[in-house]
Coordinates of C-alpha atoms in Angstrom, one line a residue:
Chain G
X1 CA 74.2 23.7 27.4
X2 CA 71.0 23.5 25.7
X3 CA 70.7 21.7 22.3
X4 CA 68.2 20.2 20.0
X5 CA 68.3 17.3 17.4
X6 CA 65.9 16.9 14.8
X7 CA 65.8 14.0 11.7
X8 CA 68.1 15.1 8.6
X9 CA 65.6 16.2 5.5
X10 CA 64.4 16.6 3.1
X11 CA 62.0 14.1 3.8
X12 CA 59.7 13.3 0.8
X13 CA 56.1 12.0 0.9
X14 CA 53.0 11.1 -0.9
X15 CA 50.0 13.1 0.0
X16 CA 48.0 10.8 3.1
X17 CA 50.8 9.3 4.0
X18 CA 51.7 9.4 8.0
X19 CA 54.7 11.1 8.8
X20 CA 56.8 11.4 11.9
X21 CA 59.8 14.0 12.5
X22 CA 61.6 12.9 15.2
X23 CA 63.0 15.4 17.8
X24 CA 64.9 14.7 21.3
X25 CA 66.6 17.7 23.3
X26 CA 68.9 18.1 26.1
X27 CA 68.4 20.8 28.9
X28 CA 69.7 22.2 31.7
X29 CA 66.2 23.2 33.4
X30 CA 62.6 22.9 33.1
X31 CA 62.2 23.3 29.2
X32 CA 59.3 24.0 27.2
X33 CA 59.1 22.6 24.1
X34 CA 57.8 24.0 20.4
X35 CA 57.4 23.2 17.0
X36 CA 57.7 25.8 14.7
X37 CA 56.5 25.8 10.7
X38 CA 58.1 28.1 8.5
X39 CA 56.3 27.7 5.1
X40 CA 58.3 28.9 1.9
X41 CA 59.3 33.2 1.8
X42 CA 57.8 33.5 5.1
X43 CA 58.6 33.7 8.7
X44 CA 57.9 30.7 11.3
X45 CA 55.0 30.6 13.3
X46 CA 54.0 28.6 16.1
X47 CA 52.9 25.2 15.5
X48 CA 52.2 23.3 18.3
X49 CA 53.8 23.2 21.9
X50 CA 53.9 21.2 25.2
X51 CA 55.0 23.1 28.8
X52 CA 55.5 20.0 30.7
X53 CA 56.6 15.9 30.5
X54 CA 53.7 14.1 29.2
X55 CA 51.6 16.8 27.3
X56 CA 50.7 16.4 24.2
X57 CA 50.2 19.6 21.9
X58 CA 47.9 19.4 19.3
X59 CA 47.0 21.9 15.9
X60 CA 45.5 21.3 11.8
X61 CA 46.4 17.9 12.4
X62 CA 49.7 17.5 14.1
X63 CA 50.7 16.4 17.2
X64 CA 53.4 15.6 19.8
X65 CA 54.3 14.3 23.3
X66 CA 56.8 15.9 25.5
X67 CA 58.5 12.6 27.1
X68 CA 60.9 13.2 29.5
X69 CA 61.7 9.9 29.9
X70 CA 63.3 10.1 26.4
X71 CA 64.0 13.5 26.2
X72 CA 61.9 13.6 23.0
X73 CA 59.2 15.9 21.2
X74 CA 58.1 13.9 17.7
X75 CA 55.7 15.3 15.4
X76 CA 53.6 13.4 13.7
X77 CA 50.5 13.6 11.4
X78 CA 48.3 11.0 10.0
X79 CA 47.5 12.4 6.7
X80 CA 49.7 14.8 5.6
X81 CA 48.5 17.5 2.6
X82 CA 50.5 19.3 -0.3
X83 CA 50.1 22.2 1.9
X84 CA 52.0 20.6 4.3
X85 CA 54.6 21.0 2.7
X86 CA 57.6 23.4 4.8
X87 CA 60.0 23.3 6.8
X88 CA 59.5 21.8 10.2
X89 CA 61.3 23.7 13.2
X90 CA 62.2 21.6 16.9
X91 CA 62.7 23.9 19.4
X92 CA 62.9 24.5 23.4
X93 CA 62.8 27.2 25.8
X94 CA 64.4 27.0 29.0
X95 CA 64.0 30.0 31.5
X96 CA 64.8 27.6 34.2
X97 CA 68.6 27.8 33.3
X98 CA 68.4 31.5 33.0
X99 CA 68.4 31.6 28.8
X100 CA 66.0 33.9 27.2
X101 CA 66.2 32.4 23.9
X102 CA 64.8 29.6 22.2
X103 CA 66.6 27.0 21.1
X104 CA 66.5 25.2 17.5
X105 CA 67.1 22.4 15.7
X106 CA 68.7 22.9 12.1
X107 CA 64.9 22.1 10.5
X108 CA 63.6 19.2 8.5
X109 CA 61.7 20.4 4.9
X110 CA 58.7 18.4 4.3
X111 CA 57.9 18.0 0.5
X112 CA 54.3 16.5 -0.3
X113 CA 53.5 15.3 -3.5
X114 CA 50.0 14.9 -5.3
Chain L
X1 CA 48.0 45.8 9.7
X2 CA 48.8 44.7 13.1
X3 CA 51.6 42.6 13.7
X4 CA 55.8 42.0 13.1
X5 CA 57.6 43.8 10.5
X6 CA 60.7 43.8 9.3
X7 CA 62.4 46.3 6.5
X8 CA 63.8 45.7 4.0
X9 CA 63.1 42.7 2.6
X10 CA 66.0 42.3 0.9
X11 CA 69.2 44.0 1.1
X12 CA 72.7 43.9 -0.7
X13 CA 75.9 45.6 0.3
X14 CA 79.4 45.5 0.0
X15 CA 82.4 44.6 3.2
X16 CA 82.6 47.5 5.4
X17 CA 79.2 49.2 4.8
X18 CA 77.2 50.4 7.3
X19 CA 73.3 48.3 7.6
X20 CA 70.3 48.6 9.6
X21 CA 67.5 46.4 9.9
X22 CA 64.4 47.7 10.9
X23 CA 62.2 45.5 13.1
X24 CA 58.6 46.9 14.2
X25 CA 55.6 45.0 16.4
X26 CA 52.5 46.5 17.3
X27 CA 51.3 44.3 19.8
X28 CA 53.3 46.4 22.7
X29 CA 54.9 43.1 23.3
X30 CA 57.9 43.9 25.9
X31 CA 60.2 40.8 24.6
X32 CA 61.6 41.6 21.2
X33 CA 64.3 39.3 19.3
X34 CA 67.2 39.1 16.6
X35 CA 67.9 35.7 15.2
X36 CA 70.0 34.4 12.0
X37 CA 69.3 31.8 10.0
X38 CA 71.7 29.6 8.2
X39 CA 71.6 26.3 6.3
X40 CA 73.0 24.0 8.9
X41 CA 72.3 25.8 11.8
X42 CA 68.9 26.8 12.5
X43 CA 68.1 29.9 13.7
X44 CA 70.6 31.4 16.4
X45 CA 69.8 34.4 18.7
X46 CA 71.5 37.3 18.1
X47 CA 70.3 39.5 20.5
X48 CA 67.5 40.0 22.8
X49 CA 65.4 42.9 24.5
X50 CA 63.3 42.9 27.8
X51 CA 61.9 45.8 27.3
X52 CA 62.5 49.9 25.9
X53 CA 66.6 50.4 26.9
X54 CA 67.0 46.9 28.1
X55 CA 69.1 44.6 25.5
X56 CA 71.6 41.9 26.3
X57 CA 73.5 39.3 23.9
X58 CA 72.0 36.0 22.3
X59 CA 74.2 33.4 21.0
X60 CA 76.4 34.9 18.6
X61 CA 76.4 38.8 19.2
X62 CA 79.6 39.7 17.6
X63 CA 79.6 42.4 14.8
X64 CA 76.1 43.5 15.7
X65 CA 74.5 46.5 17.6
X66 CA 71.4 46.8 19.0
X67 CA 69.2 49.8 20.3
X68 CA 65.3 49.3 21.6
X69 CA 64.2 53.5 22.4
X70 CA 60.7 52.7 21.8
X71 CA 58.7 49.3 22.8
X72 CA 57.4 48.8 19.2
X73 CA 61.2 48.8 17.3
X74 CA 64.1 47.0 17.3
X75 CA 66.5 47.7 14.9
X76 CA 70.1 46.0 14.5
X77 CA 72.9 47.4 12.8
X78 CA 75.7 45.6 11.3
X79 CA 78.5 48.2 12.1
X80 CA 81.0 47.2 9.1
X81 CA 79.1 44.5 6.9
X82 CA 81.1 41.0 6.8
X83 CA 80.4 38.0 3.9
X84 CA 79.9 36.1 6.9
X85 CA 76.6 37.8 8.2
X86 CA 75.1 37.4 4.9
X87 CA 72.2 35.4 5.9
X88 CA 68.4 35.4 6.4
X89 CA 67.4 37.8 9.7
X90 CA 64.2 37.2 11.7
X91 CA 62.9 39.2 14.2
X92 CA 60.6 38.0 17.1
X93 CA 58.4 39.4 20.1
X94 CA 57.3 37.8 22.6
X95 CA 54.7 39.5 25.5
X96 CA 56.1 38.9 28.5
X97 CA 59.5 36.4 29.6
X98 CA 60.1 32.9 27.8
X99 CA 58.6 30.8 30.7
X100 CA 55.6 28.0 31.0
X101 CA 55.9 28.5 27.3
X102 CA 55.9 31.5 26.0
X103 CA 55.0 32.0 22.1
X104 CA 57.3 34.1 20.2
X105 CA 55.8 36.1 16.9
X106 CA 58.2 36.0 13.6
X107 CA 58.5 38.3 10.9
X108 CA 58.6 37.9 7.5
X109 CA 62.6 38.0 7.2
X110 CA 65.2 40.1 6.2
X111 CA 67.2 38.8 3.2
X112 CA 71.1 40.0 3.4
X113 CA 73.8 39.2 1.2
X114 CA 77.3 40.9 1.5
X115 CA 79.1 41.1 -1.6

């Protein structure tokens, strides 16, 4: 079946400081993948996604590249912000295996200090 | 306001109670979803719905009821309340069918702790 494996948190950071959340799936089909932010008391909401190996999804700073060769979908950001701080959601879609549902990784919280 | 909402917030109840969760979008988006959320897991999907009358099972369906009469609400009812579905709910909506990438919408979150 599906499944997704993000780093263990809580990862800790200075404000500018480069971070990378590493992320690698397996799948049955054709998946899409997503990164979802879920920032503290609220829901998640879309961060970034890719549809197919080698794009790169992009948004307020973040980025990652759906490689297929690695079965891999890191996000990283150069700078990171205090309001950066959440946790960050790894997740694929996979309608090619007949699932409706997304699947997610277990989160990494981001904590940026000042 | 347009968008996802869910109702309560918060909820406690006791084993064996009855307990619906209201979910309500008002984008007319046909996909509409139930997941849980627990430390360690990530968010699993409970159950799903094409469209108005169309439901079928997520990952871990058991205990749970679903009903979709009207495209804009989903509710799900936890027929007899277990300290094991205490947890943080989330519903989702999508507009059409999770291929090439579809985005799904959260809510806020439902709260639940069984006692």
């Amino acid at each position: 079946g599906n499944s997704v494996t993000q780093m263990e948190g809580p990862v800790t950071l200075s404000e500018e400081a480069f971070l990378t959340i590493n992320c690698t799936y397996t799948a049955t089909g054709y998946p899409s993948l997503f990164w979802y932010v879920q920032y503290p008391g609220e829901g998640l909401q879309l961060l970034l996604k890719a549809t197919k190996a080698d794009d790169k999804g992009s948004n307020k700073g973040f980025e990652a590249t759906y490689r297929k060769e690695t079965t891999s979908f890191h996000l990283e950001k150069g700078s990171v912000q205090v309001s950066d701080s959440a946790v960050y959601f790894c997740a694929l879609s996979d309608y090619g295996a007949g699932s409706y549902q997304l699947t997610f990784g277990k989160g990494t919280k981001l904590s940026v200090i000042p | 306001d347009a968008g996802i909402t869910q109702s309560p917030r918060y909820k406690i109840t006791e084993t064996g109670r009855q307990v619906t969760l209201m979910c309500h979008q008002t984008w007319s988006h046909s996909y509409m979803f139930w997941y849980r959320q627990d430390l360690g897991h990530g968010l699993r999907l409970i159950y799903y719905s094409a469209a108005a009358d169309i439901t079928d099972k997520g990952e871990v369906p058991d205990g749970y009821v679903v009903s979709r009469s009207k495209t804009e609400n989903f509710p799900l009812t936890l027929e007899s309340a277990t300290r094991s579905q205490t947890s943080v709910y989330f519903c989702a909506s999508s507009e059409s069918a999770p291929s090439e990438g579809e985005t799904q919408y959260f809510g806020p979150g439902t709260r639940l702790l069984v006692l």
